[in-house]
Short mmCIF file of C-alpha atoms and ligand atoms in Angstrom, two decimals:
data_model
loop_
_atom_site.label_atom_id
_atom_site.label_comp_id
_atom_site.label_asym_id
_atom_site.label_seq_id
_atom_site.Cartn_x
_atom_site.Cartn_y
_atom_site.Cartn_z
CA MET A 30 227.68 232.63 -75.36
CA THR A 31 225.97 233.83 -78.49
CA ALA A 32 227.84 235.22 -81.46
CA ASP A 33 227.06 238.86 -80.73
CA SER A 34 228.92 241.71 -79.16
CA ARG A 35 229.73 239.66 -76.13
CA PRO A 36 233.24 238.46 -75.34
CA HIS A 37 233.73 234.77 -75.88
CA PRO A 38 236.02 233.33 -73.26
CA THR A 39 236.63 229.75 -74.26
CA PRO A 40 236.59 227.44 -71.28
CA PRO A 41 240.08 225.99 -71.13
CA ASP A 42 239.00 222.70 -69.63
CA GLY A 43 236.63 221.59 -72.33
CA ARG A 44 233.47 222.17 -70.33
CA PRO A 45 230.53 223.29 -72.48
CA ALA A 46 230.13 227.04 -72.79
CA ASP A 47 226.40 226.57 -73.04
CA GLY A 48 225.36 229.50 -70.91
CA THR A 49 222.31 227.52 -69.90
CA ALA A 50 223.41 226.28 -66.51
CA SER A 51 220.54 226.03 -64.10
CA SER A 52 221.10 227.91 -60.87
CA ASP A 53 219.00 225.40 -58.93
CA ALA A 54 220.90 224.21 -55.86
CA SER A 55 219.27 220.77 -56.15
CA GLY A 56 222.24 220.02 -58.43
CA ALA A 57 224.47 221.56 -55.77
CA GLU A 58 227.14 218.90 -56.13
CA ARG A 59 227.81 220.29 -59.60
CA TRP A 60 228.60 223.74 -58.19
CA GLU A 61 232.01 223.61 -56.60
CA GLY A 62 234.71 226.00 -55.48
CA ILE A 63 234.94 229.60 -54.38
CA LEU A 64 235.50 232.25 -57.05
CA VAL A 65 236.97 235.63 -56.12
CA VAL A 66 236.67 238.37 -58.74
CA VAL A 67 239.94 240.31 -58.56
CA GLU A 68 239.63 244.06 -59.06
CA GLN A 69 242.46 245.96 -60.69
CA HIS A 70 242.84 249.36 -62.29
CA ASP A 71 245.79 250.14 -64.61
CA GLY A 72 247.32 246.83 -63.53
CA GLU A 73 247.16 247.81 -59.85
CA PRO A 74 245.10 245.31 -57.84
CA ARG A 75 242.81 246.61 -55.09
CA PRO A 76 243.74 245.18 -51.65
CA VAL A 77 240.13 244.03 -51.09
CA SER A 78 240.76 241.31 -53.68
CA TRP A 79 243.57 239.83 -51.60
CA GLN A 80 241.49 240.20 -48.44
CA LEU A 81 238.69 238.22 -50.10
CA LEU A 82 241.15 235.56 -51.29
CA GLY A 83 242.35 235.22 -47.67
CA GLN A 84 238.78 234.73 -46.46
CA ALA A 85 238.06 232.34 -49.34
CA ARG A 86 241.03 230.20 -48.23
CA ARG A 87 239.78 230.16 -44.63
CA MET A 88 236.32 229.10 -45.80
CA ALA A 89 237.67 226.51 -48.25
CA ALA A 90 239.49 224.86 -45.34
CA ARG A 91 236.03 223.94 -44.01
CA LEU A 92 234.93 222.42 -47.34
CA PRO A 93 237.15 219.43 -48.14
CA GLY A 94 238.56 219.53 -51.67
CA CYS A 95 237.12 222.98 -52.37
CA PRO A 96 239.32 224.91 -54.84
CA VAL A 97 239.80 228.66 -54.56
CA MET A 98 239.61 230.31 -57.95
CA ALA A 99 240.35 233.90 -58.93
CA LEU A 100 239.07 235.71 -62.00
CA VAL A 101 241.42 238.41 -63.29
CA MET A 102 240.09 240.66 -66.06
CA GLY A 103 241.98 243.48 -67.74
CA HIS A 104 244.66 244.18 -70.33
CA GLN A 105 248.28 243.11 -69.77
CA VAL A 106 247.46 241.88 -66.29
CA ARG A 107 249.26 238.55 -66.16
CA HIS A 108 251.31 239.87 -63.23
CA VAL A 109 248.04 240.32 -61.29
CA ALA A 110 247.16 236.68 -61.97
CA GLN A 111 250.55 235.65 -60.59
CA GLN A 112 249.97 237.77 -57.50
CA ALA A 113 246.55 236.12 -57.03
CA ILE A 114 248.28 232.75 -56.65
CA ALA A 115 250.68 234.20 -54.09
CA TYR A 116 247.65 235.50 -52.16
CA GLY A 117 245.87 232.13 -52.08
CA ALA A 118 244.27 231.18 -55.42
CA ASP A 119 244.67 227.60 -56.64
CA VAL A 120 243.50 228.45 -60.15
CA VAL A 121 243.44 231.86 -61.81
CA LEU A 122 241.16 232.40 -64.80
CA LEU A 123 242.78 235.17 -66.82
CA ALA A 124 240.76 237.23 -69.30
CA ASP A 125 243.30 239.54 -70.92
CA HIS A 126 242.00 241.71 -73.76
CA PRO A 127 242.37 245.37 -74.86
CA ALA A 128 238.61 245.84 -74.52
CA LEU A 129 238.94 244.98 -70.81
CA GLY A 130 241.63 247.64 -70.29
CA VAL A 131 239.27 250.00 -68.49
CA TYR A 132 236.31 248.79 -66.45
CA ARG A 133 233.01 248.84 -68.29
CA THR A 134 229.92 247.03 -67.02
CA GLN A 135 229.02 245.16 -70.19
CA PRO A 136 232.24 243.34 -71.12
CA TYR A 137 233.23 242.71 -67.49
CA SER A 138 229.85 241.27 -66.56
CA ASP A 139 229.75 239.19 -69.74
CA VAL A 140 233.09 237.57 -68.95
CA THR A 141 232.15 237.01 -65.30
CA LEU A 142 228.81 235.53 -66.26
CA HIS A 143 230.45 233.21 -68.73
CA VAL A 144 232.94 232.03 -66.10
CA ILE A 145 230.11 231.42 -63.62
CA ARG A 146 228.19 229.38 -66.17
CA THR A 147 231.14 227.32 -67.34
CA HIS A 148 233.06 226.84 -64.09
CA ARG A 149 230.05 226.70 -61.77
CA PRO A 150 231.56 227.99 -58.51
CA GLU A 151 229.30 227.44 -55.49
CA ILE A 152 230.36 230.82 -54.03
CA VAL A 153 231.27 234.09 -55.82
CA LEU A 154 232.89 236.92 -53.86
CA ILE A 155 233.38 240.49 -55.09
CA GLY A 156 234.75 243.56 -53.28
CA ALA A 157 232.09 246.11 -52.30
CA THR A 158 233.93 248.94 -54.05
CA TYR A 159 232.27 251.25 -56.59
CA THR A 160 233.39 248.94 -59.38
CA GLY A 161 232.56 245.74 -57.51
CA ARG A 162 229.08 246.93 -56.61
CA ASP A 163 228.38 247.84 -60.21
CA LEU A 164 229.67 244.49 -61.48
CA ALA A 165 227.87 242.39 -58.85
CA GLY A 166 224.59 244.18 -59.48
CA ALA A 167 224.89 243.65 -63.22
CA ILE A 168 225.58 239.93 -62.77
CA ALA A 169 222.79 239.51 -60.23
CA THR A 170 220.26 240.69 -62.78
CA ARG A 171 221.34 237.93 -65.16
CA VAL A 172 222.06 234.94 -62.89
CA PRO A 173 218.88 233.70 -61.25
CA THR A 174 220.29 233.60 -57.75
CA GLY A 175 220.67 235.89 -54.73
CA LEU A 176 223.29 238.54 -53.97
CA THR A 177 224.06 239.68 -50.44
CA ALA A 178 225.63 243.11 -50.77
CA ASP A 179 228.11 244.91 -48.52
CA CYS A 180 228.88 242.04 -46.11
CA THR A 181 231.00 242.55 -43.03
CA MET A 182 231.23 238.85 -42.13
CA LEU A 183 231.48 235.75 -44.29
CA ASP A 184 231.61 232.16 -43.19
CA VAL A 185 230.56 228.80 -44.54
CA GLU A 186 228.72 225.85 -43.02
CA PRO A 187 230.59 222.57 -43.40
CA PRO A 188 229.19 219.80 -45.65
CA PRO A 189 226.58 218.64 -46.32
CA SER A 190 224.91 222.07 -46.42
CA ARG A 191 228.02 224.07 -47.59
CA LEU A 192 225.91 227.21 -47.14
CA LEU A 193 227.54 230.63 -47.29
CA GLN A 194 226.70 232.67 -44.20
CA ALA A 195 226.76 236.23 -45.48
CA SER A 196 226.27 238.78 -42.71
CA ARG A 197 225.69 242.50 -42.94
CA PRO A 198 224.16 245.26 -40.84
CA ALA A 199 220.42 245.62 -41.39
CA PHE A 200 217.44 247.69 -40.22
CA SER A 201 219.30 251.02 -40.17
CA GLU A 202 222.40 249.21 -38.92
CA LYS A 203 220.67 248.23 -35.66
CA LEU A 204 221.18 244.49 -36.06
CA MET A 205 223.33 242.04 -37.99
CA ALA A 206 221.47 239.83 -40.46
CA THR A 207 222.95 236.56 -41.67
CA ILE A 208 221.58 235.73 -45.10
CA LEU A 209 221.57 232.26 -46.64
CA CYS A 210 220.94 231.35 -50.25
CA LYS A 211 219.55 227.84 -49.89
CA ARG A 212 217.94 227.08 -53.21
CA HIS A 213 220.09 228.62 -55.90
CA ARG A 214 223.70 228.68 -57.02
CA PRO A 215 226.08 230.35 -57.01
CA GLN A 216 225.84 232.02 -53.62
CA MET A 217 227.04 235.56 -54.28
CA ALA A 218 228.23 238.28 -51.93
CA THR A 219 230.06 241.57 -52.04
CA ALA A 220 232.19 242.38 -48.99
CA ARG A 221 233.47 245.67 -47.62
CA PRO A 222 237.15 246.50 -48.05
CA GLY A 223 239.18 246.20 -44.89
CA VAL A 224 237.09 243.68 -42.97
CA PHE A 225 239.09 240.54 -43.83
CA GLU A 226 242.78 239.92 -43.47
CA ALA A 227 244.80 239.06 -46.55
CA LEU A 228 247.23 236.16 -46.32
CA GLU A 229 250.92 236.95 -46.28
CA PRO A 230 251.79 236.67 -50.02
CA ASP A 231 253.89 233.63 -50.85
CA PRO A 232 255.46 233.90 -54.35
CA SER A 233 256.45 230.23 -54.18
CA ARG A 234 252.83 229.02 -53.72
CA PRO A 235 251.87 226.59 -56.49
CA GLY A 236 248.91 227.48 -58.69
CA GLU A 237 247.69 227.42 -62.25
CA ILE A 238 246.90 230.29 -64.61
CA ARG A 239 244.31 229.39 -67.28
CA GLU A 240 243.96 231.92 -70.06
CA LEU A 241 240.45 232.47 -71.34
CA ALA A 242 240.27 233.22 -75.07
CA VAL A 243 238.28 236.45 -75.19
CA THR A 244 237.00 237.82 -78.49
CA LEU A 245 235.09 241.06 -78.39
CA ASP A 246 233.52 243.24 -81.00
CA GLU A 247 234.37 246.64 -79.57
CA SER A 248 231.92 248.38 -81.91
CA ARG A 249 229.05 246.61 -80.18
CA VAL A 250 229.95 247.55 -76.63
CA ALA A 251 227.48 250.27 -75.68
CA ALA A 252 229.80 252.39 -73.49
CA ARG A 253 232.92 254.22 -74.68
CA VAL A 254 235.49 255.61 -72.27
CA VAL A 255 236.27 259.06 -73.62
CA ARG A 256 238.42 260.42 -70.79
CA ILE A 257 239.33 259.45 -67.24
CA GLU A 258 239.58 262.24 -64.71
CA ARG A 259 240.94 261.35 -61.32
CA GLN A 260 239.80 263.17 -58.23
CA THR A 261 243.06 264.08 -56.57
CA ARG A 262 241.43 264.60 -53.18
CA THR A 263 239.84 261.13 -52.92
CA VAL A 264 240.85 259.58 -49.63
CA ARG A 265 241.73 255.86 -49.67
CA LEU A 266 241.14 254.94 -46.03
CA ASP A 267 240.96 251.21 -46.77
CA GLU A 268 244.47 251.23 -48.24
CA ALA A 269 246.14 253.66 -45.80
CA ARG A 270 249.02 252.48 -43.64
CA VAL A 271 248.55 255.35 -41.18
CA ILE A 272 245.25 257.00 -40.20
CA VAL A 273 244.91 259.97 -37.86
CA ALA A 274 241.22 260.18 -36.90
CA GLY A 275 239.31 262.87 -35.08
CA GLY A 276 235.98 262.97 -33.29
CA ARG A 277 233.66 265.31 -31.46
CA GLY A 278 236.50 266.11 -29.05
CA LEU A 279 238.10 268.26 -31.77
CA GLY A 280 235.42 270.83 -31.08
CA GLY A 281 235.20 272.09 -34.65
CA PRO A 282 236.54 271.78 -38.22
CA HIS A 283 239.76 273.61 -37.32
CA GLY A 284 240.86 270.45 -35.44
CA PHE A 285 241.05 268.54 -38.70
CA ARG A 286 243.67 270.98 -40.05
CA LEU A 287 245.87 270.02 -37.09
CA LEU A 288 245.20 266.31 -37.64
CA GLY A 289 246.00 266.80 -41.34
CA GLU A 290 249.45 268.06 -40.34
CA LEU A 291 250.07 265.01 -38.17
CA ALA A 292 248.79 262.69 -40.89
CA GLU A 293 251.11 264.34 -43.41
CA ALA A 294 254.09 264.09 -41.08
CA LEU A 295 253.38 260.37 -40.59
CA GLY A 296 252.65 259.70 -44.27
CA GLY A 297 249.00 258.94 -43.58
CA VAL A 298 245.45 260.17 -44.16
CA VAL A 299 242.71 261.65 -41.98
CA GLY A 300 239.70 259.72 -40.68
CA ALA A 301 236.72 260.75 -38.56
CA SER A 302 233.99 259.57 -36.25
CA ARG A 303 230.35 259.94 -37.26
CA PRO A 304 229.52 263.01 -35.13
CA ALA A 305 232.40 264.92 -36.73
CA VAL A 306 231.06 264.04 -40.18
CA GLU A 307 227.47 264.82 -39.23
CA ALA A 308 228.56 268.19 -37.87
CA GLY A 309 229.93 268.94 -41.34
CA TRP A 310 233.51 269.29 -40.10
CA ILE A 311 234.77 266.80 -42.73
CA GLY A 312 233.35 264.78 -45.64
CA HIS A 313 231.55 261.46 -45.26
CA GLU A 314 234.29 259.68 -47.23
CA HIS A 315 236.43 260.05 -44.09
CA GLN A 316 233.99 258.29 -41.74
CA ILE A 317 235.16 255.15 -40.01
CA GLY A 318 232.88 252.67 -38.28
CA GLN A 319 229.71 250.71 -38.67
CA THR A 320 228.14 253.14 -41.12
CA GLY A 321 231.47 254.31 -42.50
CA GLN A 322 234.48 252.39 -43.68
CA THR A 323 236.31 249.49 -42.09
CA VAL A 324 240.05 250.05 -41.89
CA ARG A 325 243.07 248.06 -40.78
CA PRO A 326 246.11 250.35 -41.02
CA LYS A 327 249.46 249.71 -39.37
CA LEU A 328 248.91 252.76 -37.14
CA TYR A 329 245.62 254.34 -36.03
CA VAL A 330 245.78 257.55 -34.00
CA ALA A 331 242.39 258.40 -32.41
CA CYS A 332 242.05 261.99 -31.22
CA GLY A 333 239.01 263.05 -29.21
CA ILE A 334 237.07 259.90 -30.07
CA SER A 335 235.43 258.19 -27.07
CA GLY A 336 235.44 254.66 -28.55
CA ALA A 337 231.77 253.77 -29.03
CA VAL A 338 231.27 250.22 -30.26
CA GLN A 339 230.04 251.53 -33.65
CA HIS A 340 233.38 253.26 -34.09
CA LEU A 341 235.52 250.42 -32.71
CA VAL A 342 234.00 247.92 -35.12
CA GLY A 343 235.50 249.90 -38.01
CA MET A 344 239.07 250.21 -36.72
CA SER A 345 239.82 247.51 -34.13
CA GLY A 346 241.71 245.52 -36.79
CA SER A 347 244.42 248.22 -36.82
CA GLU A 348 247.87 246.90 -35.97
CA VAL A 349 248.78 249.61 -33.42
CA ILE A 350 246.19 251.94 -31.88
CA VAL A 351 247.24 255.19 -30.22
CA ALA A 352 244.42 257.06 -28.45
CA ILE A 353 244.42 260.59 -27.06
CA ASP A 354 241.51 261.53 -24.80
CA LYS A 355 241.22 263.86 -21.85
CA ASP A 356 238.77 261.52 -20.10
CA PRO A 357 240.68 258.64 -18.44
CA GLN A 358 237.44 256.58 -18.52
CA ALA A 359 237.01 256.85 -22.31
CA PRO A 360 236.60 253.29 -23.72
CA ILE A 361 239.01 254.05 -26.60
CA LEU A 362 241.84 254.12 -24.05
CA GLN A 363 241.07 250.48 -23.13
CA ALA A 364 241.16 249.47 -26.79
CA ALA A 365 244.47 251.29 -27.39
CA ASP A 366 248.02 249.92 -27.38
CA VAL A 367 249.24 253.37 -26.39
CA ALA A 368 246.78 255.40 -24.29
CA ILE A 369 247.51 259.10 -23.77
CA VAL A 370 245.32 260.93 -21.24
CA GLY A 371 245.47 264.62 -22.09
CA ASP A 372 244.27 267.50 -24.19
CA LEU A 373 244.71 266.66 -27.84
CA TYR A 374 245.54 270.31 -28.59
CA GLU A 375 248.66 269.88 -26.45
CA VAL A 376 249.54 266.31 -27.41
CA VAL A 377 249.06 266.47 -31.20
CA PRO A 378 251.41 269.46 -31.81
CA ALA A 379 254.07 267.63 -29.80
CA LEU A 380 253.55 264.50 -31.92
CA ILE A 381 253.80 266.56 -35.11
CA GLN A 382 257.13 267.97 -33.94
CA GLU A 383 258.41 264.48 -33.09
CA ALA A 384 257.22 263.02 -36.39
CA ARG A 385 258.83 265.84 -38.41
CA ALA A 386 262.07 265.52 -36.47
CA GLY A 387 262.02 261.74 -37.07
CA ARG A 388 261.58 262.27 -40.81
CA GLY A 389 264.15 264.97 -41.14
P1 LIG B 20 232.03 261.41 -28.27
O1 LIG B 20 231.47 260.10 -27.89
O2 LIG B 20 231.31 262.62 -27.84
O3 LIG B 20 233.52 261.45 -27.75
C1 LIG B 20 234.33 262.60 -27.75
C2 LIG B 20 235.56 262.31 -26.93
O4 LIG B 20 236.46 263.37 -27.06
C3 LIG B 20 235.28 262.14 -25.42
O5 LIG B 20 235.82 260.90 -24.97
C4 LIG B 20 235.96 263.33 -24.76
O6 LIG B 20 236.50 263.02 -23.48
C5 LIG B 20 237.07 263.61 -25.76
N1 LIG B 20 237.57 264.96 -25.77
C6 LIG B 20 236.86 266.14 -25.77
N2 LIG B 20 237.69 267.17 -25.85
C7 LIG B 20 238.97 266.70 -25.88
C8 LIG B 20 240.25 267.28 -25.96
N3 LIG B 20 240.42 268.60 -26.08
N4 LIG B 20 241.33 266.44 -25.98
C9 LIG B 20 241.20 265.10 -25.90
N5 LIG B 20 239.99 264.50 -25.80
C10 LIG B 20 238.88 265.29 -25.83
N6 LIG B 20 230.07 256.38 -34.91
C11 LIG B 20 231.17 256.35 -35.67
O7 LIG B 20 232.22 256.91 -35.34
N7 LIG B 20 231.15 255.66 -36.88
C12 LIG B 20 230.06 255.02 -37.32
O8 LIG B 20 230.10 254.47 -38.42
C13 LIG B 20 228.89 255.03 -36.51
N8 LIG B 20 227.78 254.34 -36.90
C14 LIG B 20 226.71 254.33 -36.05
C15 LIG B 20 225.58 253.56 -36.41
C16 LIG B 20 224.49 253.52 -35.57
C17 LIG B 20 223.31 252.70 -35.96
C18 LIG B 20 224.50 254.26 -34.36
C19 LIG B 20 223.31 254.21 -33.44
C20 LIG B 20 225.60 255.00 -34.01
C21 LIG B 20 226.71 255.06 -34.85
N9 LIG B 20 227.83 255.82 -34.52
C22 LIG B 20 228.94 255.75 -35.30
C23 LIG B 20 227.83 256.76 -33.39
C24 LIG B 20 228.44 256.18 -32.12
O9 LIG B 20 227.47 255.50 -31.37
C25 LIG B 20 229.02 257.31 -31.24
O10 LIG B 20 228.00 258.23 -30.95
C26 LIG B 20 230.17 258.06 -31.89
O11 LIG B 20 231.15 257.16 -32.35
C27 LIG B 20 230.82 259.01 -30.89
O12 LIG B 20 231.71 259.86 -31.59
P2 LIG B 20 232.92 260.57 -30.87
O13 LIG B 20 233.74 259.54 -30.18
O14 LIG B 20 233.57 261.45 -31.86
O15 LIG B 20 232.17 261.53 -29.84
#
């Protein structure tokens, strides 16, 4: 890296920090390993990072000798690096610096770029969150290789090709496209939260933390963070343990007030099918499914949702599915662990009562 405003992570293994690495895959044997960029805010890692580490481990099992690396950036985040090992990383590259305390595109992309150039991973995975999308886009403009954004499936072809199969909905979500990056390295993808399963964390897993020496001239970073305002009403479907979701069967926005009560009694949040969102009964941030979010809570309660495949694809990874529908033929009842045939306006109030009694 040049001696300018950019952070200067020193490669701990003596490899040249030349920043001139060719991205041509003809030297593909020199690009090795899967790198997962871990996202954290205020020292709190986002679950998508552990989900990506789990998928990286599954893919590495098909590539003999392939290490799984994690990049942790932030300030006072060594505990996140330790967690990354428990979730499947062999090596964690730790960039810990006050200037990385809050996410900003320039220093984060500089560090990531430097790690890509010096450690030459054949695959780079980033969560398709707001932050991850910003970071991946910034890197993709500076590394001459491809980026497949917003993937819902990731796999890898075994040697000799070692190609990342990055799949995502395409053509207005009507088909799944699998995109290969044959000629350049690294192969980069962002993946939606909730689609992959994290490994069970194992604090006794062996792994190595390598600290990158980051120097940064704060005065030359273009963006300053003046104030952070959190939206208190932001719904975190991808991290919820309990989701109570409603569909067209609610018959109007009033139904979501009832579902909100059940969600509150169960310690969960409210989700929705697309027609309910399109009718304006609830915000788009609540939509679950192919064009919404993918979720895998411990408990998913579907109320007045028929179970179209575009909805099922977003929630079938839930641990326990309870479905309430008045039509005994509704497909959601087949997908459910507990199927309740009945009017949701009779069943849900009874569930609220039970849940409140259970809590009290
Ligand atoms: P419906 O299919 O109309 O089902 C309503 C259900 O409520 C029925 O089963 C009915 O019996 C039941 N019901 C009615 N009244 C009551 C009552 N009082 N008590 C109990 N049950 C009752 N959909 C999504 O959800 N998410 C997506 O991301 C998504 N993406 C899509 C992408 C594409 C490209 C396309 C083509 C479609 C997509 N869809 C998506 C739409 C999807 O195909 C279905 O149309 C939609 O999921 C149906 O929503 P629903 O189950 O709420 O409504």
